[in-house]
PDB file of N, CA and C in Angstrom:
ATOM      1  N   UNK A  22      89.362  75.133  95.704  1.00  0.00           N
ATOM      2  CA  UNK A  22      88.925  76.127  94.714  1.00  0.00           C
ATOM      3  C   UNK A  22      88.896  77.532  95.328  1.00  0.00           C
ATOM      4  N   UNK A  23      88.422  77.612  96.572  1.00  0.00           N
ATOM      5  CA  UNK A  23      88.364  78.909  97.232  1.00  0.00           C
ATOM      6  C   UNK A  23      89.784  79.435  97.482  1.00  0.00           C
ATOM      7  N   UNK A  24      90.690  78.530  97.872  1.00  0.00           N
ATOM      8  CA  UNK A  24      92.081  78.924  98.115  1.00  0.00           C
ATOM      9  C   UNK A  24      92.726  79.505  96.866  1.00  0.00           C
ATOM     10  N   UNK A  25      92.439  78.898  95.712  1.00  0.00           N
ATOM     11  CA  UNK A  25      92.977  79.394  94.450  1.00  0.00           C
ATOM     12  C   UNK A  25      92.432  80.786  94.143  1.00  0.00           C
ATOM     13  N   UNK A  26      91.141  80.979  94.408  1.00  0.00           N
ATOM     14  CA  UNK A  26      90.517  82.271  94.165  1.00  0.00           C
ATOM     15  C   UNK A  26      91.159  83.358  95.035  1.00  0.00           C
ATOM     16  N   UNK A  27      91.420  83.021  96.302  1.00  0.00           N
ATOM     17  CA  UNK A  27      92.058  83.980  97.205  1.00  0.00           C
ATOM     18  C   UNK A  27      93.470  84.293  96.728  1.00  0.00           C
ATOM     19  N   UNK A  28      94.200  83.262  96.278  1.00  0.00           N
ATOM     20  CA  UNK A  28      95.561  83.465  95.795  1.00  0.00           C
ATOM     21  C   UNK A  28      95.569  84.372  94.567  1.00  0.00           C
ATOM     22  N   UNK A  29      94.656  84.143  93.652  1.00  0.00           N
ATOM     23  CA  UNK A  29      94.577  84.982  92.446  1.00  0.00           C
ATOM     24  C   UNK A  29      94.215  86.416  92.830  1.00  0.00           C
ATOM     25  N   UNK A  30      93.288  86.567  93.765  1.00  0.00           N
ATOM     26  CA  UNK A  30      92.892  87.906  94.222  1.00  0.00           C
ATOM     27  C   UNK A  30      94.053  88.650  94.848  1.00  0.00           C
ATOM     28  N   UNK A  31      94.825  87.944  95.675  1.00  0.00           N
ATOM     29  CA  UNK A  31      95.987  88.585  96.308  1.00  0.00           C
ATOM     30  C   UNK A  31      97.048  88.940  95.273  1.00  0.00           C
ATOM     31  N   UNK A  32      97.236  88.081  94.275  1.00  0.00           N
ATOM     32  CA  UNK A  32      98.203  88.372  93.211  1.00  0.00           C
ATOM     33  C   UNK A  32      97.790  89.622  92.437  1.00  0.00           C
ATOM     34  N   UNK A  33      96.512  89.709  92.088  1.00  0.00           N
ATOM     35  CA  UNK A  33      96.025  90.871  91.338  1.00  0.00           C
ATOM     36  C   UNK A  33      96.173  92.138  92.172  1.00  0.00           C
ATOM     37  N   UNK A  34      95.877  92.036  93.477  1.00  0.00           N
ATOM     38  CA  UNK A  34      96.017  93.197  94.351  1.00  0.00           C
ATOM     39  C   UNK A  34      97.477  93.639  94.444  1.00  0.00           C
ATOM     40  N   UNK A  35      98.390  92.687  94.598  1.00  0.00           N
ATOM     41  CA  UNK A  35      99.809  93.009  94.672  1.00  0.00           C
ATOM     42  C   UNK A  35     100.292  93.644  93.366  1.00  0.00           C
ATOM     43  N   UNK A  36      99.817  93.120  92.241  1.00  0.00           N
ATOM     44  CA  UNK A  36     100.178  93.674  90.940  1.00  0.00           C
ATOM     45  C   UNK A  36      99.682  95.112  90.799  1.00  0.00           C
ATOM     46  N   UNK A  37      98.458  95.342  91.249  1.00  0.00           N
ATOM     47  CA  UNK A  37      97.857  96.675  91.202  1.00  0.00           C
ATOM     48  C   UNK A  37      98.692  97.675  92.007  1.00  0.00           C
ATOM     49  N   UNK A  38      99.075  97.288  93.235  1.00  0.00           N
ATOM     50  CA  UNK A  38      99.857  98.194  94.078  1.00  0.00           C
ATOM     51  C   UNK A  38     101.256  98.410  93.506  1.00  0.00           C
ATOM     52  N   UNK A  39     101.832  97.381  92.907  1.00  0.00           N
ATOM     53  CA  UNK A  39     103.161  97.527  92.298  1.00  0.00           C
ATOM     54  C   UNK A  39     103.103  98.500  91.123  1.00  0.00           C
ATOM     55  N   UNK A  40     102.055  98.401  90.316  1.00  0.00           N
ATOM     56  CA  UNK A  40     101.894  99.312  89.177  1.00  0.00           C
ATOM     57  C   UNK A  40     101.721 100.753  89.672  1.00  0.00           C
ATOM     58  N   UNK A  41     100.911 100.927  90.730  1.00  0.00           N
ATOM     59  CA  UNK A  41     100.719 102.266  91.285  1.00  0.00           C
ATOM     60  C   UNK A  41     102.030 102.825  91.839  1.00  0.00           C
ATOM     61  N   UNK A  42     102.822 101.973  92.490  1.00  0.00           N
ATOM     62  CA  UNK A  42     104.095 102.429  93.059  1.00  0.00           C
ATOM     63  C   UNK A  42     105.040 102.882  91.949  1.00  0.00           C
ATOM     64  N   UNK A  43     105.127 102.102  90.873  1.00  0.00           N
ATOM     65  CA  UNK A  43     106.006 102.464  89.752  1.00  0.00           C
ATOM     66  C   UNK A  43     105.511 103.754  89.094  1.00  0.00           C
ATOM     67  N   UNK A  44     104.193 103.866  88.911  1.00  0.00           N
ATOM     68  CA  UNK A  44     103.634 105.074  88.301  1.00  0.00           C
ATOM     69  C   UNK A  44     103.928 106.295  89.183  1.00  0.00           C
ATOM     70  N   UNK A  45     103.844 106.126  90.483  1.00  0.00           N
ATOM     71  CA  UNK A  45     104.139 107.222  91.401  1.00  0.00           C
ATOM     72  C   UNK A  45     105.597 107.632  91.336  1.00  0.00           C
ATOM     73  N   UNK A  46     106.481 106.646  91.247  1.00  0.00           N
ATOM     74  CA  UNK A  46     107.913 106.960  91.155  1.00  0.00           C
ATOM     75  C   UNK A  46     108.210 107.690  89.856  1.00  0.00           C
ATOM     76  N   UNK A  47     107.638 107.215  88.747  1.00  0.00           N
ATOM     77  CA  UNK A  47     107.862 107.869  87.452  1.00  0.00           C
ATOM     78  C   UNK A  47     107.317 109.291  87.491  1.00  0.00           C
ATOM     79  N   UNK A  48     106.134 109.455  88.066  1.00  0.00           N
ATOM     80  CA  UNK A  48     105.561 110.788  88.188  1.00  0.00           C
ATOM     81  C   UNK A  48     106.419 111.707  89.028  1.00  0.00           C
ATOM     82  N   UNK A  49     106.965 111.182  90.116  1.00  0.00           N
ATOM     83  CA  UNK A  49     107.841 111.975  90.970  1.00  0.00           C
ATOM     84  C   UNK A  49     109.109 112.395  90.252  1.00  0.00           C
ATOM     85  N   UNK A  50     109.696 111.475  89.504  1.00  0.00           N
ATOM     86  CA  UNK A  50     110.920 111.789  88.754  1.00  0.00           C
ATOM     87  C   UNK A  50     110.632 112.857  87.704  1.00  0.00           C
ATOM     88  N   UNK A  51     109.513 112.730  87.009  1.00  0.00           N
ATOM     89  CA  UNK A  51     109.147 113.718  85.986  1.00  0.00           C
ATOM     90  C   UNK A  51     108.912 115.079  86.631  1.00  0.00           C
ATOM     91  N   UNK A  52     108.253 115.090  87.792  1.00  0.00           N
ATOM     92  CA  UNK A  52     107.992 116.349  88.484  1.00  0.00           C
ATOM     93  C   UNK A  52     109.291 117.022  88.922  1.00  0.00           C
ATOM     94  N   UNK A  53     110.199 116.253  89.502  1.00  0.00           N
ATOM     95  CA  UNK A  53     111.484 116.813  89.943  1.00  0.00           C
ATOM     96  C   UNK A  53     112.287 117.327  88.744  1.00  0.00           C
ATOM     97  N   UNK A  54     112.281 116.579  87.638  1.00  0.00           N
ATOM     98  CA  UNK A  54     113.002 117.008  86.441  1.00  0.00           C
ATOM     99  C   UNK A  54     112.408 118.303  85.891  1.00  0.00           C
ATOM    100  N   UNK A  55     111.090 118.403  85.882  1.00  0.00           N
ATOM    101  CA  UNK A  55     110.449 119.619  85.382  1.00  0.00           C
ATOM    102  C   UNK A  55     110.783 120.811  86.271  1.00  0.00           C
ATOM    103  N   UNK A  56     110.787 120.615  87.586  1.00  0.00           N
ATOM    104  CA  UNK A  56     111.148 121.695  88.493  1.00  0.00           C
ATOM    105  C   UNK A  56     112.602 122.128  88.294  1.00  0.00           C
ATOM    106  N   UNK A  57     113.497 121.159  88.113  1.00  0.00           N
ATOM    107  CA  UNK A  57     114.910 121.474  87.903  1.00  0.00           C
ATOM    108  C   UNK A  57     115.105 122.250  86.597  1.00  0.00           C
ATOM    109  N   UNK A  58     114.427 121.836  85.538  1.00  0.00           N
ATOM    110  CA  UNK A  58     114.533 122.552  84.264  1.00  0.00           C
ATOM    111  C   UNK A  58     113.979 123.971  84.378  1.00  0.00           C
ATOM    112  N   UNK A  59     112.861 124.106  85.072  1.00  0.00           N
ATOM    113  CA  UNK A  59     112.279 125.433  85.268  1.00  0.00           C
ATOM    114  C   UNK A  59     113.201 126.338  86.058  1.00  0.00           C
ATOM    115  N   UNK A  60     113.817 125.804  87.106  1.00  0.00           N
ATOM    116  CA  UNK A  60     114.751 126.585  87.912  1.00  0.00           C
ATOM    117  C   UNK A  60     115.979 126.986  87.102  1.00  0.00           C
ATOM    118  N   UNK A  61     116.515 126.048  86.317  1.00  0.00           N
ATOM    119  CA  UNK A  61     117.693 126.342  85.493  1.00  0.00           C
ATOM    120  C   UNK A  61     117.361 127.415  84.462  1.00  0.00           C
ATOM    121  N   UNK A  62     116.199 127.315  83.830  1.00  0.00           N
ATOM    122  CA  UNK A  62     115.790 128.307  82.831  1.00  0.00           C
ATOM    123  C   UNK A  62     115.641 129.677  83.464  1.00  0.00           C
ATOM    124  N   UNK A  63     115.062 129.719  84.673  1.00  0.00           N
ATOM    125  CA  UNK A  63     114.872 130.979  85.384  1.00  0.00           C
ATOM    126  C   UNK A  63     116.226 131.601  85.744  1.00  0.00           C
ATOM    127  N   UNK A  64     117.159 130.776  86.212  1.00  0.00           N
ATOM    128  CA  UNK A  64     118.479 131.299  86.574  1.00  0.00           C
ATOM    129  C   UNK A  64     119.231 131.826  85.354  1.00  0.00           C
ATOM    130  N   UNK A  65     119.157 131.096  84.238  1.00  0.00           N
ATOM    131  CA  UNK A  65     119.840 131.537  83.012  1.00  0.00           C
ATOM    132  C   UNK A  65     119.234 132.856  82.522  1.00  0.00           C
ATOM    133  N   UNK A  66     117.912 132.959  82.544  1.00  0.00           N
ATOM    134  CA  UNK A  66     117.237 134.175  82.105  1.00  0.00           C
ATOM    135  C   UNK A  66     117.621 135.351  82.988  1.00  0.00           C
ATOM    136  N   UNK A  67     117.688 135.105  84.282  1.00  0.00           N
ATOM    137  CA  UNK A  67     118.021 136.158  85.240  1.00  0.00           C
ATOM    138  C   UNK A  67     119.481 136.622  85.057  1.00  0.00           C
ATOM    139  N   UNK A  68     120.367 135.687  84.796  1.00  0.00           N
ATOM    140  CA  UNK A  68     121.795 136.018  84.624  1.00  0.00           C
ATOM    141  C   UNK A  68     122.002 136.850  83.347  1.00  0.00           C
ATOM    142  N   UNK A  69     121.280 136.552  82.294  1.00  0.00           N
ATOM    143  CA  UNK A  69     121.446 137.283  81.030  1.00  0.00           C
ATOM    144  C   UNK A  69     120.991 138.726  81.168  1.00  0.00           C
ATOM    145  N   UNK A  70     119.927 138.954  81.921  1.00  0.00           N
ATOM    146  CA  UNK A  70     119.382 140.310  82.093  1.00  0.00           C
ATOM    147  C   UNK A  70     120.348 141.179  82.886  1.00  0.00           C
ATOM    148  N   UNK A  71     120.938 140.578  83.953  1.00  0.00           N
ATOM    149  CA  UNK A  71     121.803 141.358  84.827  1.00  0.00           C
ATOM    150  C   UNK A  71     123.179 141.376  84.326  1.00  0.00           C
TER     151      UNK A  71
END
């Protein structure tokens, strides 16, 4: 019974870390995309003025 409890605990912990890793990757991709869009918008605005 104790072994099963430890196995379930380890599974839940692994699931938790996997979810955090995926959330971090998605957040990183969104951040990079937002920076790229901001840079592109800034360059286009700058080119039109000059």
